[in-house]
Amino acid sequence: MALSLQPARLLTAPKVADAVSQDPKSSVKVELDSTKGVGYDSLVSVIDPRVINQPGSLKRTYSLVFLCARLASALGSKLSYPGHADYNATQESYWSLQEATLSPACILVPGTSQNVAEAVSIISGIEGCHFAIKSQSHAPAAGFANINAGVTIDMTSLKSVTVNNDNTVASIGSGASWLDVYLYLDALGLSVAGGRNGAVGVGGLTLGGGISYFAPRVGWACDNVINFEIVLASGELTNANKTSLPDLFRALKGGWNNFGIVTRFDLAAFPQGDILGGDIVHDISYRDEVFKAFADIAGAPEYDIYASLVMGLVFNSTSKAWSLATTAIYTKPVLNPPVYDELLSIPTIANTLHITNLSTLAAEAPTPPLDWAFLTGTYGVSAPLLSALFASLNATMSAFHISNGILWSLAFEPLPTATVQHGGPNGGNSLGTSPQDGNAIILLLAGIWTDSASNHAVEKVARQMITDAADIAARMGLLHQFVYINYADPSQDPIGSYGPVNVQRLRAASRKYDPRGVFQTQVPGGFKLGVRL
């Protein structure tokens, strides 16, 4: 059966759905605005045939085609279709192949918060049409920031950075990268609590909590939000802060993409000059000494709040070789801070510590799209635990083989009580972390590979490794409940790790501000709240 879209006047979505429901085998002519005529075949070509062949799929397909046309009619050139330069630019900007290989029916690149509000009001009014929200897309799992057979909203044009008159608040578009932010603020002698890799986006990192170099001084990135400008499921553009919608304000700090589309973050800014940064590289044979030095820093009863470090171990499955490098930061321009004395006393291969500014440090070289896996765990601070985890993970990694090989990365980072104590004073957050938990360590287990045919095998072994790590920590009495959402795999439950009180708060906020569950059902990517509608 040939289906076509003929340019004409705009037809309402219910009429499209009704026509298809009444006679799905007939040739239905969908009438669209004459300036926005779109061929049905050009859109349906990106929809998975398995979806089209499911019961009721013809109705859903027409709704999706109609939705893209409605968005094009309302927002013009901000919407693009497969094969167009703007569509391709978004698709090529994804960090992981898992995201880049998804094919939305159309992509919207809004230029203003009002564009986002108009788009959401249109999308939420067409039941069953799915959409995804993209900032800089550094969460690798398929569907977190892109979508098959739906609409992707690419927020990267909303990237303005401004500062108020007394230099205490930085207002940042949610599509900005952290490098955009630091380049602007460095020139003013200011900074904010933001991402360490400049290519990471402001939106995703902040809504997931957000670890920054300044975390021991000022808390999670989300703890430093003064105000969220957000588009709700109804299309309303509003603000959430300590005095206006305080329950939503708290829910957004850790609640990810479950409540609306944040268009602007107002973050607390503070004076900041140069910092110490660089890598301390050790031979893997010194790992136990490095583990002890790292644990002594991370577990110190009086944590040095200017110290921020990531101990990274990388395993190359082809060469069967490990590398060990610790990125050490001190957020003062001090060349040899005593906190790193023990680490530096261990014989090194290289030491690149130097005084620099944040924008220079954050300007990491981009990587081409690759297949990635992220998984995470949180543990008590213990050098023997680090040694036990290494032994277990090394055994599994050494025995695992795929075509073209794989790089495995273990990144250990402190989560001191100095960081988590900042959550309460600014309206609270949803993360469930508390100083009563004691000093902790977060592990990011990552895999990087090029053979997409091996995705299932990699994901299976990676999930087994993070389970094994949890078992080891539990036996030692060092397993923490918290699962950092920005590092979590789809198989993990970061929302549940926040604890029942926070989960109930999140669900209550969802029911209140999104009563039809638009961001629970029409935005399938990410970690959902399990709200009963």
Short mmCIF file of C-alpha atoms in Angstrom, two decimals:
data_model
loop_
_atom_site.label_atom_id
_atom_site.label_comp_id
_atom_site.label_asym_id
_atom_site.label_seq_id
_atom_site.Cartn_x
_atom_site.Cartn_y
_atom_site.Cartn_z
CA MET A 1 0.00 0.00 0.00
CA ALA A 2 1.42 3.36 -1.00
CA LEU A 3 1.17 6.06 1.65
CA SER A 4 1.93 9.67 0.89
CA LEU A 5 1.82 13.10 2.47
CA GLN A 6 0.38 15.80 0.27
CA PRO A 7 1.10 19.47 0.99
CA ALA A 8 -2.09 21.21 2.11
CA ARG A 9 -3.51 22.63 5.32
CA LEU A 10 -2.48 21.32 8.75
CA LEU A 11 -4.51 18.38 10.06
CA THR A 12 -4.90 17.84 13.78
CA ALA A 13 -3.23 14.84 15.40
CA PRO A 14 -6.49 13.22 16.59
CA LYS A 15 -7.77 13.22 13.01
CA VAL A 16 -4.63 11.45 11.85
CA ALA A 17 -4.95 8.82 14.55
CA ASP A 18 -8.68 8.39 13.97
CA ALA A 19 -8.29 7.97 10.24
CA VAL A 20 -5.67 5.28 10.61
CA SER A 21 -7.59 3.52 13.39
CA GLN A 22 -10.78 3.41 11.38
CA ASP A 23 -9.28 2.01 8.19
CA PRO A 24 -5.61 1.04 8.59
CA LYS A 25 -5.54 -0.72 5.22
CA SER A 26 -6.81 2.22 3.22
CA SER A 27 -4.65 4.80 1.52
CA VAL A 28 -4.81 7.74 3.85
CA LYS A 29 -3.86 11.17 2.61
CA VAL A 30 -2.41 13.23 5.47
CA GLU A 31 -2.70 16.94 4.85
CA LEU A 32 0.14 19.16 5.97
CA ASP A 33 1.12 22.78 5.70
CA SER A 34 2.08 23.48 2.12
CA THR A 35 5.41 25.01 3.08
CA LYS A 36 6.39 22.01 5.20
CA GLY A 37 5.39 19.08 3.02
CA VAL A 38 7.42 16.04 4.04
CA GLY A 39 7.49 12.73 2.25
CA TYR A 40 6.18 9.87 4.36
CA ASP A 41 8.79 7.50 2.96
CA SER A 42 11.69 9.76 4.01
CA LEU A 43 10.53 9.60 7.62
CA VAL A 44 9.34 6.03 7.82
CA SER A 45 12.68 4.87 6.41
CA VAL A 46 14.36 5.55 9.77
CA ILE A 47 11.79 3.63 11.79
CA ASP A 48 12.81 0.11 12.75
CA PRO A 49 10.81 -2.34 10.58
CA ARG A 50 10.13 -4.41 13.68
CA VAL A 51 8.23 -1.41 15.07
CA ILE A 52 6.28 -0.83 11.87
CA ASN A 53 5.15 -4.45 11.74
CA GLN A 54 3.79 -4.51 15.30
CA PRO A 55 0.03 -4.26 15.94
CA GLY A 56 -1.07 -0.63 15.93
CA SER A 57 2.22 0.50 14.41
CA LEU A 58 0.59 2.25 11.46
CA LYS A 59 -1.22 4.57 13.84
CA ARG A 60 2.01 5.27 15.76
CA THR A 61 3.92 5.84 12.53
CA TYR A 62 1.40 8.40 11.30
CA SER A 63 1.46 10.12 14.69
CA LEU A 64 5.24 10.38 14.49
CA VAL A 65 5.19 11.73 10.95
CA PHE A 66 2.54 14.20 11.96
CA LEU A 67 4.54 15.22 15.04
CA CYS A 68 7.66 16.04 13.02
CA ALA A 69 5.56 18.04 10.58
CA ARG A 70 3.90 19.95 13.44
CA LEU A 71 7.30 20.80 14.89
CA ALA A 72 8.55 21.92 11.48
CA SER A 73 5.48 24.09 11.01
CA ALA A 74 5.98 25.72 14.41
CA LEU A 75 9.77 25.95 14.54
CA GLY A 76 10.86 26.01 10.92
CA SER A 77 14.50 25.36 10.14
CA LYS A 78 15.22 24.36 13.72
CA LEU A 79 13.84 20.94 12.76
CA SER A 80 15.74 18.65 10.40
CA TYR A 81 15.18 15.26 8.80
CA PRO A 82 17.44 12.34 7.86
CA GLY A 83 19.94 13.31 5.20
CA HIS A 84 19.91 17.02 6.07
CA ALA A 85 23.14 18.69 7.17
CA ASP A 86 21.79 19.74 10.58
CA TYR A 87 20.45 16.25 11.27
CA ASN A 88 23.79 14.72 10.33
CA ALA A 89 25.70 17.21 12.48
CA THR A 90 23.80 16.13 15.58
CA GLN A 91 24.17 12.45 14.76
CA GLU A 92 27.92 12.86 14.26
CA SER A 93 28.36 14.65 17.59
CA TYR A 94 27.57 11.65 19.79
CA TRP A 95 30.35 10.34 21.98
CA SER A 96 29.37 6.67 21.84
CA LEU A 97 28.55 4.51 18.85
CA GLN A 98 25.61 3.08 20.78
CA GLU A 99 23.98 6.52 20.70
CA ALA A 100 25.21 7.54 17.25
CA THR A 101 23.70 4.50 15.55
CA LEU A 102 20.16 5.32 16.69
CA SER A 103 17.99 7.07 14.09
CA PRO A 104 15.42 9.63 15.22
CA ALA A 105 12.66 10.49 12.79
CA CYS A 106 13.58 14.15 13.14
CA ILE A 107 15.89 16.31 15.23
CA LEU A 108 15.02 19.64 16.80
CA VAL A 109 17.74 22.15 17.72
CA PRO A 110 15.93 24.86 19.71
CA GLY A 111 17.49 28.30 19.89
CA THR A 112 15.61 29.61 22.92
CA SER A 113 13.86 28.38 26.03
CA GLN A 114 10.58 29.40 24.40
CA ASN A 115 11.36 27.08 21.47
CA VAL A 116 11.74 24.23 23.96
CA ALA A 117 8.46 25.12 25.64
CA GLU A 118 6.62 25.14 22.31
CA ALA A 119 8.16 21.83 21.31
CA VAL A 120 7.24 20.10 24.56
CA SER A 121 3.66 21.38 24.40
CA ILE A 122 3.36 19.87 20.91
CA ILE A 123 5.06 16.55 21.68
CA SER A 124 3.27 15.94 24.96
CA GLY A 125 -0.05 16.41 23.19
CA ILE A 126 0.50 13.48 20.84
CA GLU A 127 0.20 10.33 22.89
CA GLY A 128 2.73 7.59 22.25
CA CYS A 129 5.30 9.77 20.50
CA HIS A 130 8.69 9.34 22.14
CA PHE A 131 11.52 11.84 22.44
CA ALA A 132 15.03 12.16 23.82
CA ILE A 133 16.95 15.12 25.21
CA LYS A 134 20.58 15.68 24.25
CA SER A 135 23.16 18.02 25.72
CA GLN A 136 26.78 16.98 25.06
CA SER A 137 25.78 13.28 25.29
CA HIS A 138 28.52 11.79 27.46
CA ALA A 139 26.34 9.04 28.88
CA PRO A 140 27.18 6.19 26.51
CA ALA A 141 24.17 3.89 26.81
CA ALA A 142 21.89 3.68 23.79
CA GLY A 143 18.74 5.75 24.24
CA PHE A 144 19.92 8.00 27.06
CA ALA A 145 20.25 11.02 24.73
CA ASN A 146 19.03 9.76 21.34
CA ILE A 147 16.16 7.64 20.10
CA ASN A 148 14.94 5.37 17.35
CA ALA A 149 11.62 6.33 15.75
CA GLY A 150 11.13 9.44 17.83
CA VAL A 151 12.25 13.05 18.16
CA THR A 152 15.64 14.07 19.52
CA ILE A 153 15.85 17.53 21.06
CA ASP A 154 19.45 18.72 20.73
CA MET A 155 19.99 21.44 23.34
CA THR A 156 23.51 22.43 22.29
CA SER A 157 22.46 25.79 20.82
CA LEU A 158 21.40 26.90 24.30
CA LYS A 159 24.96 27.51 25.47
CA SER A 160 25.12 31.11 26.65
CA VAL A 161 27.13 31.97 29.76
CA THR A 162 26.54 35.21 31.68
CA VAL A 163 27.38 36.48 35.16
CA ASN A 164 25.33 38.81 37.36
CA ASN A 165 26.54 42.23 38.41
CA ASP A 166 28.25 41.16 41.63
CA ASN A 167 29.87 38.05 40.09
CA THR A 168 28.07 35.64 42.43
CA VAL A 169 25.81 33.82 39.95
CA ALA A 170 26.68 32.31 36.56
CA SER A 171 23.68 31.67 34.31
CA ILE A 172 24.45 28.86 31.88
CA GLY A 173 22.46 27.38 29.03
CA SER A 174 21.86 23.68 29.54
CA GLY A 175 23.42 22.78 26.20
CA ALA A 176 26.80 24.33 26.99
CA SER A 177 29.90 22.26 27.52
CA TRP A 178 31.95 22.83 30.63
CA LEU A 179 34.76 24.10 28.44
CA ASP A 180 32.39 26.82 27.18
CA VAL A 181 31.80 27.76 30.81
CA TYR A 182 35.43 27.76 31.93
CA LEU A 183 36.67 29.77 28.96
CA TYR A 184 34.21 32.50 29.88
CA LEU A 185 34.72 32.42 33.65
CA ASP A 186 38.53 32.08 33.66
CA ALA A 187 38.78 35.50 32.05
CA LEU A 188 36.78 36.94 34.96
CA GLY A 189 38.77 35.18 37.70
CA LEU A 190 35.70 33.09 38.56
CA SER A 191 34.60 29.50 38.52
CA VAL A 192 31.70 27.17 39.35
CA ALA A 193 31.45 23.56 40.43
CA GLY A 194 31.35 21.79 37.07
CA GLY A 195 32.69 18.88 35.07
CA ARG A 196 36.35 17.99 34.88
CA ASN A 197 36.35 17.01 31.21
CA GLY A 198 35.49 20.12 29.23
CA ALA A 199 33.60 18.17 26.58
CA VAL A 200 30.98 17.00 29.10
CA GLY A 201 27.69 18.87 29.05
CA VAL A 202 26.34 21.13 31.77
CA GLY A 203 22.84 19.62 31.69
CA GLY A 204 23.47 15.93 32.19
CA LEU A 205 26.28 16.26 34.70
CA THR A 206 24.43 18.69 36.97
CA LEU A 207 21.11 16.82 36.99
CA GLY A 208 22.98 13.65 37.97
CA GLY A 209 24.76 15.23 40.93
CA GLY A 210 28.04 16.14 39.31
CA ILE A 211 31.60 15.65 40.57
CA SER A 212 33.93 18.62 40.15
CA TYR A 213 37.46 19.49 41.19
CA PHE A 214 35.85 21.82 43.73
CA ALA A 215 33.53 19.19 45.24
CA PRO A 216 35.30 18.95 48.64
CA ARG A 217 35.01 22.74 48.95
CA VAL A 218 31.44 23.28 47.75
CA GLY A 219 29.72 19.89 47.33
CA TRP A 220 28.13 18.20 44.36
CA ALA A 221 27.61 20.39 41.31
CA CYS A 222 23.85 20.19 41.89
CA ASP A 223 24.30 21.57 45.42
CA ASN A 224 25.52 24.78 43.80
CA VAL A 225 22.42 25.36 41.68
CA ILE A 226 20.58 28.46 42.82
CA ASN A 227 17.82 28.21 40.24
CA PHE A 228 16.67 25.91 37.44
CA GLU A 229 14.79 27.36 34.49
CA ILE A 230 12.71 24.41 33.30
CA VAL A 231 10.05 23.47 30.79
CA LEU A 232 7.45 21.20 32.38
CA ALA A 233 5.47 18.49 30.60
CA SER A 234 2.63 20.96 29.99
CA GLY A 235 4.98 23.23 28.05
CA GLU A 236 5.06 25.77 30.88
CA LEU A 237 8.39 27.58 31.26
CA THR A 238 9.04 28.20 34.96
CA ASN A 239 11.72 28.42 37.64
CA ALA A 240 12.51 26.10 40.54
CA ASN A 241 14.55 27.29 43.51
CA LYS A 242 14.51 27.32 47.31
CA THR A 243 11.45 29.56 47.49
CA SER A 244 9.60 28.74 44.27
CA LEU A 245 8.68 25.07 43.70
CA PRO A 246 11.17 23.89 46.35
CA ASP A 247 10.10 20.26 46.02
CA LEU A 248 10.89 20.31 42.32
CA PHE A 249 14.13 22.16 43.08
CA ARG A 250 15.24 19.31 45.31
CA ALA A 251 14.02 16.60 42.94
CA LEU A 252 16.03 17.99 40.03
CA LYS A 253 19.25 17.58 42.01
CA GLY A 254 19.88 13.95 41.17
CA GLY A 255 16.57 13.28 39.40
CA TRP A 256 18.02 13.38 35.88
CA ASN A 257 15.53 13.72 33.00
CA ASN A 258 12.39 12.78 34.92
CA PHE A 259 10.68 16.13 35.45
CA GLY A 260 11.10 18.36 32.41
CA ILE A 261 13.74 19.94 30.24
CA VAL A 262 16.03 22.31 32.10
CA THR A 263 16.95 25.18 29.80
CA ARG A 264 19.18 27.21 32.13
CA PHE A 265 21.17 26.60 35.30
CA ASP A 266 21.97 29.48 37.65
CA LEU A 267 25.05 28.34 39.56
CA ALA A 268 26.85 29.87 42.51
CA ALA A 269 30.07 31.47 41.24
CA PHE A 270 33.18 32.08 43.33
CA PRO A 271 36.59 33.72 42.86
CA GLN A 272 39.12 31.30 41.42
CA GLY A 273 42.59 31.74 39.99
CA ASP A 274 45.12 29.21 38.74
CA ILE A 275 45.29 25.66 40.04
CA LEU A 276 47.73 22.77 40.17
CA GLY A 277 47.01 19.95 37.75
CA GLY A 278 48.60 17.06 35.89
CA ASP A 279 49.31 13.35 36.05
CA ILE A 280 51.57 11.26 38.25
CA VAL A 281 52.46 8.06 36.37
CA HIS A 282 53.68 4.93 38.14
CA ASP A 283 54.66 1.49 36.94
CA ILE A 284 51.94 -1.03 37.68
CA SER A 285 54.36 -2.96 39.89
CA TYR A 286 54.00 -0.14 42.45
CA ARG A 287 50.22 -0.42 42.55
CA ASP A 288 49.97 -1.47 46.20
CA GLU A 289 52.05 1.50 47.29
CA VAL A 290 49.90 3.79 45.14
CA PHE A 291 46.73 2.22 46.54
CA LYS A 292 47.92 2.97 50.07
CA ALA A 293 48.81 6.58 49.21
CA PHE A 294 45.46 7.07 47.50
CA ALA A 295 43.56 5.55 50.44
CA ASP A 296 45.47 7.72 52.93
CA ILE A 297 44.37 10.83 51.00
CA ALA A 298 40.78 9.69 50.41
CA GLY A 299 40.25 8.42 53.94
CA ALA A 300 41.88 11.25 55.88
CA PRO A 301 39.74 12.31 58.88
CA GLU A 302 40.51 15.92 57.94
CA TYR A 303 40.30 15.75 54.16
CA ASP A 304 42.26 18.49 52.37
CA ILE A 305 39.39 20.27 50.63
CA TYR A 306 41.64 21.66 47.89
CA ALA A 307 42.72 18.17 46.79
CA SER A 308 40.91 16.33 44.01
CA LEU A 309 42.30 13.20 42.39
CA VAL A 310 41.39 10.29 40.15
CA MET A 311 43.51 7.15 40.26
CA GLY A 312 43.25 5.55 36.83
CA LEU A 313 44.30 2.05 35.77
CA VAL A 314 43.99 0.99 32.13
CA PHE A 315 44.25 -2.56 30.79
CA ASN A 316 44.98 -3.21 27.12
CA SER A 317 43.63 -6.65 26.20
CA THR A 318 45.89 -6.89 23.15
CA SER A 319 49.19 -6.25 24.94
CA LYS A 320 47.95 -7.61 28.30
CA ALA A 321 49.57 -4.56 29.87
CA TRP A 322 48.39 -2.23 32.62
CA SER A 323 49.14 1.47 33.00
CA LEU A 324 48.69 3.45 36.21
CA ALA A 325 48.30 7.23 36.32
CA THR A 326 46.78 9.49 38.97
CA THR A 327 45.33 12.81 37.90
CA ALA A 328 46.10 15.07 40.85
CA ILE A 329 44.53 18.50 41.21
CA TYR A 330 44.95 21.14 43.87
CA THR A 331 42.58 24.06 43.52
CA LYS A 332 45.15 26.57 44.70
CA PRO A 333 48.29 27.59 42.78
CA VAL A 334 50.55 25.50 45.05
CA LEU A 335 53.20 23.48 43.21
CA ASN A 336 54.01 20.93 45.94
CA PRO A 337 51.06 20.58 48.34
CA PRO A 338 51.88 18.25 51.24
CA VAL A 339 48.75 16.16 50.59
CA TYR A 340 50.51 14.51 47.64
CA ASP A 341 53.86 13.88 49.36
CA GLU A 342 53.28 10.15 49.88
CA LEU A 343 52.10 9.65 46.31
CA LEU A 344 55.12 11.51 44.96
CA SER A 345 57.54 9.56 47.16
CA ILE A 346 56.83 6.42 45.11
CA PRO A 347 59.17 6.09 42.08
CA THR A 348 57.45 7.63 39.05
CA ILE A 349 57.62 7.18 35.29
CA ALA A 350 56.38 10.72 34.70
CA ASN A 351 55.09 13.72 36.62
CA THR A 352 53.32 16.49 34.69
CA LEU A 353 52.05 18.53 37.64
CA HIS A 354 52.09 22.22 36.82
CA ILE A 355 50.27 25.45 37.54
CA THR A 356 47.54 26.16 34.99
CA ASN A 357 43.97 27.39 34.68
CA LEU A 358 40.82 25.33 34.59
CA SER A 359 39.93 25.92 30.95
CA THR A 360 43.36 24.74 29.81
CA LEU A 361 43.18 21.67 32.04
CA ALA A 362 39.65 20.84 30.88
CA ALA A 363 40.44 21.09 27.16
CA GLU A 364 40.91 17.38 26.59
CA ALA A 365 41.40 16.04 23.07
CA PRO A 366 38.13 14.78 21.54
CA THR A 367 37.74 11.08 20.81
CA PRO A 368 35.99 9.57 17.80
CA PRO A 369 32.74 7.70 18.48
CA LEU A 370 33.50 4.30 19.96
CA ASP A 371 31.55 1.63 21.78
CA TRP A 372 31.57 2.34 25.51
CA ALA A 373 30.33 0.74 28.70
CA PHE A 374 30.03 2.54 32.05
CA LEU A 375 29.35 0.81 35.37
CA THR A 376 29.92 2.02 38.90
CA GLY A 377 30.10 1.17 42.57
CA THR A 378 30.75 3.00 45.83
CA TYR A 379 32.90 1.55 48.59
CA GLY A 380 34.55 2.40 51.86
CA VAL A 381 38.15 3.60 51.76
CA SER A 382 40.64 0.75 52.08
CA ALA A 383 43.96 -0.06 50.42
CA PRO A 384 43.42 -3.83 50.92
CA LEU A 385 40.04 -3.48 49.18
CA LEU A 386 41.70 -1.75 46.22
CA SER A 387 44.22 -4.58 45.97
CA ALA A 388 41.46 -7.21 46.15
CA LEU A 389 39.40 -5.44 43.49
CA PHE A 390 42.42 -5.20 41.20
CA ALA A 391 43.18 -8.91 41.57
CA SER A 392 39.60 -9.90 40.75
CA LEU A 393 39.16 -7.53 37.83
CA ASN A 394 42.59 -8.33 36.39
CA ALA A 395 41.78 -12.04 36.34
CA THR A 396 38.52 -11.47 34.46
CA MET A 397 39.94 -8.92 32.03
CA SER A 398 42.95 -11.08 31.22
CA ALA A 399 40.70 -14.02 30.30
CA PHE A 400 38.28 -12.00 28.14
CA HIS A 401 38.87 -11.67 24.39
CA ILE A 402 37.02 -9.94 21.55
CA SER A 403 37.92 -9.04 17.97
CA ASN A 404 40.17 -5.97 17.75
CA GLY A 405 40.65 -5.98 21.51
CA ILE A 406 39.29 -3.77 24.27
CA LEU A 407 40.61 -1.17 26.69
CA TRP A 408 39.35 -1.48 30.25
CA SER A 409 39.59 1.50 32.57
CA LEU A 410 39.28 1.65 36.35
CA ALA A 411 38.88 5.18 37.72
CA PHE A 412 38.81 5.50 41.50
CA GLU A 413 37.85 8.86 43.01
CA PRO A 414 37.33 10.01 46.59
CA LEU A 415 33.87 10.84 47.88
CA PRO A 416 34.77 12.46 51.20
CA THR A 417 32.33 13.60 53.84
CA ALA A 418 33.60 17.09 53.05
CA THR A 419 31.72 16.83 49.74
CA VAL A 420 28.41 15.39 50.85
CA GLN A 421 27.93 17.72 53.83
CA HIS A 422 27.01 20.59 51.48
CA GLY A 423 23.71 19.10 50.32
CA GLY A 424 21.43 20.34 53.07
CA PRO A 425 22.00 24.11 53.27
CA ASN A 426 20.81 24.85 49.72
CA GLY A 427 17.47 23.10 49.71
CA GLY A 428 18.76 19.55 49.88
CA ASN A 429 19.34 17.08 47.05
CA SER A 430 17.97 13.69 46.06
CA LEU A 431 21.19 11.67 46.16
CA GLY A 432 20.89 10.12 49.58
CA THR A 433 24.55 10.65 50.47
CA SER A 434 25.36 11.74 54.01
CA PRO A 435 28.42 12.47 56.18
CA GLN A 436 27.25 9.57 58.35
CA ASP A 437 28.31 7.24 55.52
CA GLY A 438 31.96 8.17 56.13
CA ASN A 439 34.61 8.79 53.51
CA ALA A 440 34.08 6.68 50.41
CA ILE A 441 35.48 5.85 46.97
CA ILE A 442 33.54 5.84 43.71
CA LEU A 443 34.66 3.43 40.98
CA LEU A 444 33.96 4.03 37.31
CA LEU A 445 34.51 0.79 35.40
CA ALA A 446 34.63 1.56 31.68
CA GLY A 447 35.17 -0.48 28.56
CA ILE A 448 36.12 0.96 25.17
CA TRP A 449 36.08 -1.12 21.99
CA THR A 450 35.50 -0.87 18.22
CA ASP A 451 33.72 -4.10 17.25
CA SER A 452 30.01 -3.44 17.79
CA ALA A 453 29.27 -7.13 17.24
CA SER A 454 30.88 -7.69 20.64
CA ASN A 455 28.57 -5.31 22.54
CA HIS A 456 26.56 -8.02 24.26
CA ALA A 457 29.64 -9.98 25.32
CA VAL A 458 31.32 -6.86 26.73
CA GLU A 459 28.22 -5.76 28.60
CA LYS A 460 27.79 -9.23 30.09
CA VAL A 461 31.34 -9.49 31.41
CA ALA A 462 31.37 -5.87 32.61
CA ARG A 463 28.20 -6.43 34.61
CA GLN A 464 29.70 -9.56 36.12
CA MET A 465 32.84 -7.64 37.11
CA ILE A 466 30.90 -4.90 38.90
CA THR A 467 28.87 -7.60 40.67
CA ASP A 468 32.08 -9.35 41.71
CA ALA A 469 33.45 -6.03 43.00
CA ALA A 470 30.32 -5.49 45.08
CA ASP A 471 30.62 -9.00 46.52
CA ILE A 472 34.25 -8.41 47.50
CA ALA A 473 33.41 -5.07 49.14
CA ALA A 474 30.42 -6.58 50.94
CA ARG A 475 32.52 -9.39 52.39
CA MET A 476 34.92 -6.78 53.73
CA GLY A 477 32.07 -4.68 55.15
CA LEU A 478 32.88 -1.86 52.73
CA LEU A 479 30.01 -1.85 50.23
CA HIS A 480 28.04 1.42 50.11
CA GLN A 481 24.50 1.68 48.78
CA PHE A 482 25.03 4.79 46.62
CA VAL A 483 25.19 4.28 42.83
CA TYR A 484 26.34 7.41 41.00
CA ILE A 485 23.83 7.91 38.21
CA ASN A 486 26.23 9.63 35.79
CA TYR A 487 28.41 6.50 35.77
CA ALA A 488 25.66 3.91 35.94
CA ASP A 489 24.86 1.13 33.47
CA PRO A 490 21.23 0.54 32.44
CA SER A 491 21.31 -2.69 34.47
CA GLN A 492 21.96 -0.73 37.68
CA ASP A 493 19.48 1.12 39.90
CA PRO A 494 20.89 4.51 40.87
CA ILE A 495 17.50 5.99 41.69
CA GLY A 496 16.78 3.15 44.11
CA SER A 497 20.18 3.68 45.73
CA TYR A 498 19.04 7.12 46.93
CA GLY A 499 16.94 5.39 49.58
CA PRO A 500 13.17 5.03 50.04
CA VAL A 501 12.59 8.53 51.42
CA ASN A 502 14.21 10.20 48.42
CA VAL A 503 12.53 7.84 45.96
CA GLN A 504 9.13 8.73 47.42
CA ARG A 505 9.95 12.44 47.16
CA LEU A 506 10.94 12.01 43.53
CA ARG A 507 7.76 10.11 42.69
CA ALA A 508 5.63 12.70 44.47
CA ALA A 509 7.29 15.49 42.48
CA SER A 510 6.71 13.56 39.27
CA ARG A 511 3.01 13.11 39.98
CA LYS A 512 2.67 16.78 40.89
CA TYR A 513 4.55 18.38 38.01
CA ASP A 514 4.02 15.72 35.33
CA PRO A 515 0.65 14.15 36.19
CA ARG A 516 0.29 12.46 32.79
CA GLY A 517 3.77 10.93 33.08
CA VAL A 518 5.16 12.46 29.90
CA PHE A 519 8.75 12.21 31.13
CA GLN A 520 8.14 8.68 32.43
CA THR A 521 6.58 7.21 29.28
CA GLN A 522 7.38 9.47 26.34
CA VAL A 523 11.04 9.91 27.34
CA PRO A 524 12.07 6.26 27.66
CA GLY A 525 15.80 6.88 27.99
CA GLY A 526 17.63 7.09 31.28
CA PHE A 527 16.58 5.87 34.71
CA LYS A 528 12.86 6.13 35.41
CA LEU A 529 11.10 6.54 38.73
CA GLY A 530 8.66 3.63 38.65
CA VAL A 531 5.69 5.98 39.04
CA ARG A 532 2.26 4.36 38.81
CA LEU A 533 0.12 6.52 36.55
#
